[in-house]
XYZ file of C-alpha atoms in Angstrom:
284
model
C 106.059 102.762 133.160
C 103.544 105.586 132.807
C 102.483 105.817 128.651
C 102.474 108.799 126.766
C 98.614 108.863 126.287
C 99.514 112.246 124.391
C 101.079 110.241 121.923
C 99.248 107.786 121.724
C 95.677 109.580 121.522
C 96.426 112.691 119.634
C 93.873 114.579 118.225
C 94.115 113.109 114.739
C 91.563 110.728 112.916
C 92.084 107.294 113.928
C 94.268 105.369 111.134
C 96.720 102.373 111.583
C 100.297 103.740 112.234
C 103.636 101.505 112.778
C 104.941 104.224 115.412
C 108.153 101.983 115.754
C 110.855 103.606 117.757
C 114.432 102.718 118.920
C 113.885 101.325 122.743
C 116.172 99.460 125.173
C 115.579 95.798 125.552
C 115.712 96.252 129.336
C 113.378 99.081 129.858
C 111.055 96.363 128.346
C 112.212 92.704 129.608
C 113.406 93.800 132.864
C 110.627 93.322 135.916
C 107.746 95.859 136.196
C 105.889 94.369 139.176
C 108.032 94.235 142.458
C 105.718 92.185 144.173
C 105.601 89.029 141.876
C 101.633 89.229 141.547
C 101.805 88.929 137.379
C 104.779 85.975 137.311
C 102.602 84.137 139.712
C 99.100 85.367 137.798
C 101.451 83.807 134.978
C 102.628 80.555 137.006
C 99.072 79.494 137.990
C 97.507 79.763 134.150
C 100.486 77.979 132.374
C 99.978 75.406 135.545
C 96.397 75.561 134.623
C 96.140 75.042 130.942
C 99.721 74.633 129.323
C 98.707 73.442 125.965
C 96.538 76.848 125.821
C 99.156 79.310 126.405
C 102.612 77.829 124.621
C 103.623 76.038 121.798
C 106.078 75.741 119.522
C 106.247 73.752 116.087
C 108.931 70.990 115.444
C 112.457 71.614 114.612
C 112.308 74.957 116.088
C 113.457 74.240 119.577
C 116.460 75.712 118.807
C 114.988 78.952 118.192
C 112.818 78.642 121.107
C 116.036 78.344 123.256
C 117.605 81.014 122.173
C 114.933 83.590 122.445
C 114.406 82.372 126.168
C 118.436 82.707 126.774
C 118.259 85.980 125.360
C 115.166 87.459 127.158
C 116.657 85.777 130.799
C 119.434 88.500 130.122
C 117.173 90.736 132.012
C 115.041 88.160 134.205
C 115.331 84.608 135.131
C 111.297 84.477 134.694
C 110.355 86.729 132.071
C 107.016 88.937 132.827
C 105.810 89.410 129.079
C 104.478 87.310 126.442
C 106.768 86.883 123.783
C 106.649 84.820 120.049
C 109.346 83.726 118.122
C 109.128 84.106 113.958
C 111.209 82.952 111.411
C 111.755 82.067 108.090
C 113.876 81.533 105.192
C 115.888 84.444 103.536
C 113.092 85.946 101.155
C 109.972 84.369 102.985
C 107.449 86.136 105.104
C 108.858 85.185 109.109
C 105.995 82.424 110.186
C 105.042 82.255 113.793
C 107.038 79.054 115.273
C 106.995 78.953 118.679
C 106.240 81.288 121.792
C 104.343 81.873 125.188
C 101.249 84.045 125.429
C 99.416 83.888 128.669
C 97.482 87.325 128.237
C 96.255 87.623 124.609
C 93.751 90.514 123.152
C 90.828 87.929 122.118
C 93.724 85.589 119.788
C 95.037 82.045 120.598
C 98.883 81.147 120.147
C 98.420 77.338 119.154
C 95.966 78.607 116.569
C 97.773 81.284 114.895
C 101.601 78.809 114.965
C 102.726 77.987 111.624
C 100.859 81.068 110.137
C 102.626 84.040 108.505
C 102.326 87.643 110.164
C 100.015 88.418 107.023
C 97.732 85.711 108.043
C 97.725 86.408 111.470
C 96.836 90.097 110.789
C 94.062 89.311 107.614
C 90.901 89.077 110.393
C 92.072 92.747 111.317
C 89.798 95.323 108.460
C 92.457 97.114 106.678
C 95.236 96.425 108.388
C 97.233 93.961 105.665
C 95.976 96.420 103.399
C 97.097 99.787 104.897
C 100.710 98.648 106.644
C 101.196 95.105 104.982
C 104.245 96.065 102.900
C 105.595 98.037 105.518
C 105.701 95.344 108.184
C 107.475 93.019 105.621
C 109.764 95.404 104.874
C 110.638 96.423 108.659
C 110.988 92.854 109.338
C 112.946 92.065 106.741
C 115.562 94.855 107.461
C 115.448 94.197 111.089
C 118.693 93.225 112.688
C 120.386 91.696 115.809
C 121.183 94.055 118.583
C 118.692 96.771 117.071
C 115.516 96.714 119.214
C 112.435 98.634 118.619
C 109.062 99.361 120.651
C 105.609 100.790 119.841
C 102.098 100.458 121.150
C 98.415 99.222 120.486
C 95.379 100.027 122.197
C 91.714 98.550 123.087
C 89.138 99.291 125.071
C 87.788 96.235 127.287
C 85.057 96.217 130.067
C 87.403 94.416 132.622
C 91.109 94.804 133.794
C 91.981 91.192 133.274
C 94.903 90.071 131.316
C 93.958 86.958 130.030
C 91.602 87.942 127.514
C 92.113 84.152 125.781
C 88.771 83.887 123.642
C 88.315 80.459 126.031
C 88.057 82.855 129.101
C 87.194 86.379 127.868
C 83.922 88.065 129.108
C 81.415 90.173 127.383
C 83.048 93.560 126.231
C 81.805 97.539 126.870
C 78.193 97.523 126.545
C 75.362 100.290 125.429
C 75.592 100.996 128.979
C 79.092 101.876 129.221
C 80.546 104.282 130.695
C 83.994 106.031 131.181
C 84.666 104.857 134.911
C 83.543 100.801 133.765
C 85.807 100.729 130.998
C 89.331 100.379 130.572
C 91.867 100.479 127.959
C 93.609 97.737 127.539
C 97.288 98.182 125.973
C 99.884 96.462 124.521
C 103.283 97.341 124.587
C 104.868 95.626 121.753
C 109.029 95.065 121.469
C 111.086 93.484 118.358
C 114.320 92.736 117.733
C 116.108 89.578 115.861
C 117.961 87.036 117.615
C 122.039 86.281 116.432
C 122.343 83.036 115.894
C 118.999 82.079 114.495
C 118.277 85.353 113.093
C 114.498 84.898 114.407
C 112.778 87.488 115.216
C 111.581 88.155 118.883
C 108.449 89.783 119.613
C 107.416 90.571 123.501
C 104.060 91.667 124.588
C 103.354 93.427 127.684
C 99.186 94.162 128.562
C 98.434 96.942 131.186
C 95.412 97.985 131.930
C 93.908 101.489 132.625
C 90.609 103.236 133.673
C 89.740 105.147 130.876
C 88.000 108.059 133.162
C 91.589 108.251 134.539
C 93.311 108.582 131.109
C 90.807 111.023 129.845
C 91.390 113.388 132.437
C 93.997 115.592 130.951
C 91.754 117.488 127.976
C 94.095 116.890 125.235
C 93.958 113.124 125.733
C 90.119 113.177 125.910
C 89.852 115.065 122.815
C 92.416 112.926 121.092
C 90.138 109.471 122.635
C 86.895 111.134 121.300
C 88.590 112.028 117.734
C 89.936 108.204 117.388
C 86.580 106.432 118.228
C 84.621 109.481 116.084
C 87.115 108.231 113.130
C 86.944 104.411 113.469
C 85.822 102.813 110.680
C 82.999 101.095 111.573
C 84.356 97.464 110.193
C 87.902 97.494 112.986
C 85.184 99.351 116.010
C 82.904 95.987 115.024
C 86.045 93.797 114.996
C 87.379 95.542 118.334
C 84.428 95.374 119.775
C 82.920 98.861 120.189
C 80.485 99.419 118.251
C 77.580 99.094 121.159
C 79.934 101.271 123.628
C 80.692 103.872 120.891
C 77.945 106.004 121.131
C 77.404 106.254 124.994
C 81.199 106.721 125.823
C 81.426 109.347 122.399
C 78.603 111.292 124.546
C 80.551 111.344 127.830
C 83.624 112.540 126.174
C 82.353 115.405 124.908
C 82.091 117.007 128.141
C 84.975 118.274 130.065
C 86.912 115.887 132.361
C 85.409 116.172 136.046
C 88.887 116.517 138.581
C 89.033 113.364 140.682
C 92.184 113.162 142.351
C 91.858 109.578 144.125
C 90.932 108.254 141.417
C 94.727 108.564 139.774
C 95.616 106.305 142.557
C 93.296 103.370 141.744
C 93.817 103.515 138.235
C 97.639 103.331 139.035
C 96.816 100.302 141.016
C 95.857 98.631 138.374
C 98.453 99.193 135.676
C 100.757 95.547 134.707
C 98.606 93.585 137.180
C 95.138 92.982 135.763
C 93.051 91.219 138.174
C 96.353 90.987 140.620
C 96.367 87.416 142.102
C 93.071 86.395 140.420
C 93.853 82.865 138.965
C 92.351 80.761 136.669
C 88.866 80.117 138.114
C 88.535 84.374 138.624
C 87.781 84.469 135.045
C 84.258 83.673 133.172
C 83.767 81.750 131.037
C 83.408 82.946 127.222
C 79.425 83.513 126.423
């Protein structure tokens, strides 16, 4: 699935936006990757470090069940990370079980139990600015509905697992467009019939942001968004050394590099392809 980077990077000042929209669950759930490279990137982590990657608090098993029956719909071996919440009519949904292989910089076992405020208060503004509309989505959310939208990072590496036990250093002062990549999330939710959980799935590709920032519009609209960042969520994000150095390189007009496309493509739902465990460094 090739993202709308014109949508996504418009040439607006950066601010949080919902950008929910009405998607099909199998556009989503359904297989990206042919070849099998990210279920068995997947296989060989969970084999690795279980207790790391999935969890899910007692007396929810239930739940847990039914979001995996539901998601194997469209694959016997789901590809994305998903989380179940849930909670009692007129409580914020709490995180109570799920699977998350390839987080952005967050572990599952120590956000379970927590409500989606709490898991979003080390994120500047964000409570803040869309807090009472999350609650309010969720709350009105309803079986068979499904919705998408996306979230975007920039990352010096193409790995998935990004698990604050594995992650490497981020960009650097030295960064430049062709070293970095931006690391998206495609994010799905929809609530579950018989539980009436919610079910959120994450999906992480990766792309070279020299590639992205070829068509003009989309390097205008990158250059606007890390202009506008506050300089709190670039600190939190980590961009605040790779700001200034990729801010300077986008200011110039894209250079046409037509193989490029192709390795950038190469890249997109795999990560570090059928790098396991031991590929990764360890966090410094």
């Amino acid at each position: 699935m090739t993202p709308d980077w014109n949508r996504l990077l418009s040439a607006s000042s950066y601010r949080y936006s919902m950008g929910l929209r009405r998607v099909g669950p199998a556009s989503f759930w359904s297989p990206w990757d042919p070849a099998g490279r990210l279920l068995r990137e997947r296989e060989r982590w969970l084999q690795a470090s279980p207790s790391l990657f999935r969890a899910c608090l007692d007396g929810h098993d239930n739940s847990r069940y039914e979001a995996l029956a539901w998601m194997q719909r469209f694959a016997t071996r789901p590809e994305p990370d998903w989380l179940v919440l849930q909670g009692s009519a007129g409580e914020e949904p709490r995180l109570v079980a799920g699977e998350v292989v390839f987080p952005s910089s967050w572990s599952l076992p120590a956000k379970l139990g927590l409500p989606m405020s709490a898991i979003h208060q080390p994120v500047p503004g964000l409570e803040e600015s869309l807090g009472a509309g999350i609650a309010a989505f969720l709350q009105k959310l309803q079986p068979g509905v499904c919705f998408g939208r996306e979230n975007w990072g920039l990352s010096a590496d193409d790995a998935l697992n990004h698990h604050p036990a594995f992650k490497g250093p981020g960009p650097g002062p030295q960064a430049t467009l062709e070293t970095t990549w931006v690391r998206l999330e495609h994010q799905f939710l929809t609530r579950l019939e018989k539980s009436g959980a919610i079910l959120f799935g994450i999906r992480v590709s990766c792309h070279r942001l020299d590639a992205v920032t070829r068509d003009q519009d989309v390097r205008r609209g990158m250059h606007r968004a890390l202009m506008t960042m506050h300089d709190s969520l670039a600190s939190y994000k980590g961009l605040l050394s790779c700001r200034p150095a990729l801010l300077t390189q986008l200011a110039e007009p894209a250079q046409a590099q037509p193989m490029m496309i192709k390795q950038d493509q190469g890249r997109h739902h795999q990560g570090s392809g059928d790098g396991g465990p031991t590929a990764r460094p360890s966090q410094k």
